[in-house]
PDB file of C-alpha atoms in Angstrom:
ATOM      1  CA  UNK A   1      -0.035  -0.016  -0.006  1.00 50.00           C
ATOM      2  CA  UNK A   2       1.321   3.404  -0.872  1.00 56.00           C
ATOM      3  CA  UNK A   3      -0.207   6.545   0.567  1.00 55.00           C
ATOM      4  CA  UNK A   4       1.304   8.630  -2.169  1.00 55.00           C
ATOM      5  CA  UNK A   5       2.001   7.083  -5.467  1.00 55.00           C
ATOM      6  CA  UNK A   6       4.167   9.088  -7.899  1.00 52.00           C
ATOM      7  CA  UNK A   7       2.865   7.154 -10.799  1.00 57.00           C
ATOM      8  CA  UNK A   8      -0.836   7.739 -10.390  1.00 56.00           C
ATOM      9  CA  UNK A   9      -2.299  10.119  -7.887  1.00 57.00           C
ATOM     10  CA  UNK A  10      -6.083  10.273  -7.732  1.00 63.00           C
ATOM     11  CA  UNK A  11      -8.373  11.671  -5.143  1.00 62.00           C
ATOM     12  CA  UNK A  12      -9.691   8.422  -3.762  1.00 70.00           C
ATOM     13  CA  UNK A  13     -10.200   6.788  -0.352  1.00 73.00           C
ATOM     14  CA  UNK A  14      -9.539   3.414  -1.747  1.00 71.00           C
ATOM     15  CA  UNK A  15      -6.548   1.629  -0.192  1.00 80.00           C
ATOM     16  CA  UNK A  16      -5.796   4.294   2.497  1.00 85.00           C
ATOM     17  CA  UNK A  17      -7.524   2.409   5.464  1.00 86.00           C
ATOM     18  CA  UNK A  18      -4.233   1.008   6.714  1.00 86.00           C
ATOM     19  CA  UNK A  19      -2.623   4.380   6.805  1.00 87.00           C
ATOM     20  CA  UNK A  20      -5.715   5.874   8.515  1.00 87.00           C
ATOM     21  CA  UNK A  21      -5.507   3.098  11.129  1.00 88.00           C
ATOM     22  CA  UNK A  22      -1.756   3.855  11.667  1.00 89.00           C
ATOM     23  CA  UNK A  23      -2.390   7.561  12.264  1.00 88.00           C
ATOM     24  CA  UNK A  24      -5.351   6.859  14.567  1.00 89.00           C
ATOM     25  CA  UNK A  25      -3.214   4.505  16.592  1.00 90.00           C
ATOM     26  CA  UNK A  26      -0.877   7.442  17.119  1.00 90.00           C
ATOM     27  CA  UNK A  27      -3.607  10.075  17.508  1.00 88.00           C
ATOM     28  CA  UNK A  28      -4.202   9.410  21.314  1.00 92.00           C
ATOM     29  CA  UNK A  29      -2.096  11.575  23.523  1.00 92.00           C
ATOM     30  CA  UNK A  30      -1.158   8.728  25.870  1.00 96.00           C
ATOM     31  CA  UNK A  31      -0.259   6.312  23.035  1.00 96.00           C
ATOM     32  CA  UNK A  32       1.889   8.966  21.407  1.00 94.00           C
ATOM     33  CA  UNK A  33       3.641   9.739  24.778  1.00 95.00           C
ATOM     34  CA  UNK A  34       4.326   6.055  25.085  1.00 97.00           C
ATOM     35  CA  UNK A  35       5.821   5.827  21.657  1.00 95.00           C
ATOM     36  CA  UNK A  36       7.953   8.924  22.285  1.00 93.00           C
ATOM     37  CA  UNK A  37       9.189   7.338  25.545  1.00 96.00           C
ATOM     38  CA  UNK A  38       9.975   4.064  23.846  1.00 96.00           C
ATOM     39  CA  UNK A  39      11.917   5.930  21.155  1.00 94.00           C
ATOM     40  CA  UNK A  40      14.490   6.589  23.938  1.00 94.00           C
ATOM     41  CA  UNK A  41      14.703   2.945  24.942  1.00 95.00           C
ATOM     42  CA  UNK A  42      12.694  -0.039  26.267  1.00 96.00           C
ATOM     43  CA  UNK A  43      10.566   0.223  29.394  1.00 97.00           C
ATOM     44  CA  UNK A  44       8.178  -1.822  31.447  1.00 97.00           C
ATOM     45  CA  UNK A  45       4.523  -0.794  32.091  1.00 97.00           C
ATOM     46  CA  UNK A  46       5.464   0.083  35.671  1.00 97.00           C
ATOM     47  CA  UNK A  47       8.088   2.625  34.396  1.00 97.00           C
ATOM     48  CA  UNK A  48       5.745   4.052  31.874  1.00 97.00           C
ATOM     49  CA  UNK A  49       2.978   4.387  34.473  1.00 97.00           C
ATOM     50  CA  UNK A  50       5.358   6.286  36.827  1.00 97.00           C
ATOM     51  CA  UNK A  51       6.875   8.507  34.043  1.00 96.00           C
ATOM     52  CA  UNK A  52       3.595   9.405  32.366  1.00 96.00           C
ATOM     53  CA  UNK A  53       1.540   9.735  35.528  1.00 96.00           C
ATOM     54  CA  UNK A  54      -1.210   7.418  34.184  1.00 96.00           C
ATOM     55  CA  UNK A  55      -3.004   4.525  35.760  1.00 97.00           C
ATOM     56  CA  UNK A  56      -1.453   1.121  35.272  1.00 97.00           C
ATOM     57  CA  UNK A  57      -4.504  -0.151  33.557  1.00 97.00           C
ATOM     58  CA  UNK A  58      -4.643   2.793  31.140  1.00 97.00           C
ATOM     59  CA  UNK A  59      -0.895   2.288  30.160  1.00 97.00           C
ATOM     60  CA  UNK A  60      -1.432  -1.432  29.837  1.00 97.00           C
ATOM     61  CA  UNK A  61      -4.372  -0.912  27.494  1.00 96.00           C
ATOM     62  CA  UNK A  62      -2.486   1.580  25.326  1.00 97.00           C
ATOM     63  CA  UNK A  63       0.540  -0.608  25.089  1.00 97.00           C
ATOM     64  CA  UNK A  64      -1.699  -3.526  24.105  1.00 96.00           C
ATOM     65  CA  UNK A  65      -3.256  -1.407  21.342  1.00 94.00           C
ATOM     66  CA  UNK A  66       0.205  -0.325  20.025  1.00 96.00           C
ATOM     67  CA  UNK A  67       1.236  -3.989  20.184  1.00 95.00           C
ATOM     68  CA  UNK A  68      -1.828  -5.089  18.265  1.00 93.00           C
ATOM     69  CA  UNK A  69      -0.984  -2.476  15.593  1.00 91.00           C
ATOM     70  CA  UNK A  70       2.529  -3.905  15.335  1.00 93.00           C
ATOM     71  CA  UNK A  71       4.264  -0.744  16.599  1.00 95.00           C
ATOM     72  CA  UNK A  72       5.436  -2.102  19.834  1.00 97.00           C
ATOM     73  CA  UNK A  73       6.898  -5.401  20.954  1.00 97.00           C
ATOM     74  CA  UNK A  74       7.515  -7.039  24.208  1.00 97.00           C
ATOM     75  CA  UNK A  75      10.602  -8.903  25.467  1.00 96.00           C
ATOM     76  CA  UNK A  76      10.269 -11.353  28.449  1.00 95.00           C
ATOM     77  CA  UNK A  77      12.997 -11.244  31.133  1.00 95.00           C
ATOM     78  CA  UNK A  78      11.903 -13.606  33.863  1.00 95.00           C
ATOM     79  CA  UNK A  79       8.456 -12.392  34.903  1.00 94.00           C
ATOM     80  CA  UNK A  80       9.041  -8.924  33.460  1.00 96.00           C
ATOM     81  CA  UNK A  81       8.157  -7.660  30.030  1.00 97.00           C
ATOM     82  CA  UNK A  82      10.183  -4.847  28.514  1.00 98.00           C
ATOM     83  CA  UNK A  83       8.476  -3.006  25.683  1.00 98.00           C
ATOM     84  CA  UNK A  84      10.226  -1.407  22.748  1.00 97.00           C
ATOM     85  CA  UNK A  85       9.360   0.017  19.365  1.00 96.00           C
ATOM     86  CA  UNK A  86       8.875  -2.831  16.809  1.00 96.00           C
ATOM     87  CA  UNK A  87       9.722  -0.770  13.767  1.00 92.00           C
ATOM     88  CA  UNK A  88      12.585   1.788  13.450  1.00 89.00           C
ATOM     89  CA  UNK A  89      10.785   3.418  10.621  1.00 92.00           C
ATOM     90  CA  UNK A  90       8.458   4.862  13.290  1.00 93.00           C
ATOM     91  CA  UNK A  91      11.276   7.074  14.462  1.00 92.00           C
ATOM     92  CA  UNK A  92      11.696   8.379  10.982  1.00 93.00           C
ATOM     93  CA  UNK A  93       7.991   9.161  10.754  1.00 92.00           C
ATOM     94  CA  UNK A  94       7.993  10.936  14.086  1.00 90.00           C
ATOM     95  CA  UNK A  95      10.968  13.009  13.036  1.00 91.00           C
ATOM     96  CA  UNK A  96       9.208  13.977   9.790  1.00 92.00           C
ATOM     97  CA  UNK A  97       6.072  14.905  11.856  1.00 88.00           C
ATOM     98  CA  UNK A  98       8.102  17.162  14.103  1.00 88.00           C
ATOM     99  CA  UNK A  99       9.600  18.833  10.957  1.00 90.00           C
ATOM    100  CA  UNK A 100       6.101  19.277   9.483  1.00 88.00           C
ATOM    101  CA  UNK A 101       4.787  20.743  12.825  1.00 85.00           C
ATOM    102  CA  UNK A 102       7.644  23.193  12.955  1.00 87.00           C
ATOM    103  CA  UNK A 103       6.984  24.239   9.390  1.00 89.00           C
ATOM    104  CA  UNK A 104       3.182  24.732   9.959  1.00 85.00           C
ATOM    105  CA  UNK A 105       3.502  26.534  13.219  1.00 75.00           C
ATOM    106  CA  UNK A 106       0.321  26.582  15.187  1.00 70.00           C
ATOM    107  CA  UNK A 107      -1.956  25.786  12.199  1.00 81.00           C
ATOM    108  CA  UNK A 108      -2.431  22.231  13.112  1.00 77.00           C
ATOM    109  CA  UNK A 109      -2.857  22.877  16.852  1.00 76.00           C
ATOM    110  CA  UNK A 110      -5.529  25.497  16.053  1.00 77.00           C
ATOM    111  CA  UNK A 111      -7.525  23.264  13.627  1.00 78.00           C
ATOM    112  CA  UNK A 112     -11.135  23.285  14.949  1.00 79.00           C
ATOM    113  CA  UNK A 113     -11.575  19.578  14.160  1.00 77.00           C
ATOM    114  CA  UNK A 114      -8.261  17.967  15.020  1.00 72.00           C
ATOM    115  CA  UNK A 115      -6.429  20.670  16.991  1.00 73.00           C
ATOM    116  CA  UNK A 116      -5.689  20.741  20.697  1.00 69.00           C
ATOM    117  CA  UNK A 117      -9.390  21.008  21.662  1.00 64.00           C
ATOM    118  CA  UNK A 118     -10.464  18.346  19.043  1.00 55.00           C
ATOM    119  CA  UNK A 119     -10.659  14.749  20.475  1.00 53.00           C
ATOM    120  CA  UNK A 120     -10.090  11.879  18.081  1.00 50.00           C
ATOM    121  CA  UNK A 121      -9.249   8.479  19.379  1.00 48.00           C
ATOM    122  CA  UNK A 122      -8.838   4.808  18.465  1.00 51.00           C
ATOM    123  CA  UNK A 123      -8.559   1.478  20.326  1.00 60.00           C
TER     124      UNK A 123
END
């Protein structure tokens, strides 16, 4: 699946559902914070809970969602599970998003539908 095809670009919603699901999976503030934290290195749910100030059940639920999406993976060490990013490409995408946000200034944050006050979530 290609979001942008240089060969043929038509205004169509066909074949964009996986990309929509990817962006929705990152659209929740808690999930994005978890991904940003895991970009630094692996962590356990207990560490994420402490660092993000969220309930353990909330963090576990969001990690499970990211795992189901194939973005996060777990590594067992005894009885502990250490989570990390499953795809290094995710770091490239986050870096590109930061560049785009810097270029657009506050336009995205002020968007009445998806801006800071807009609430869109998945999982």
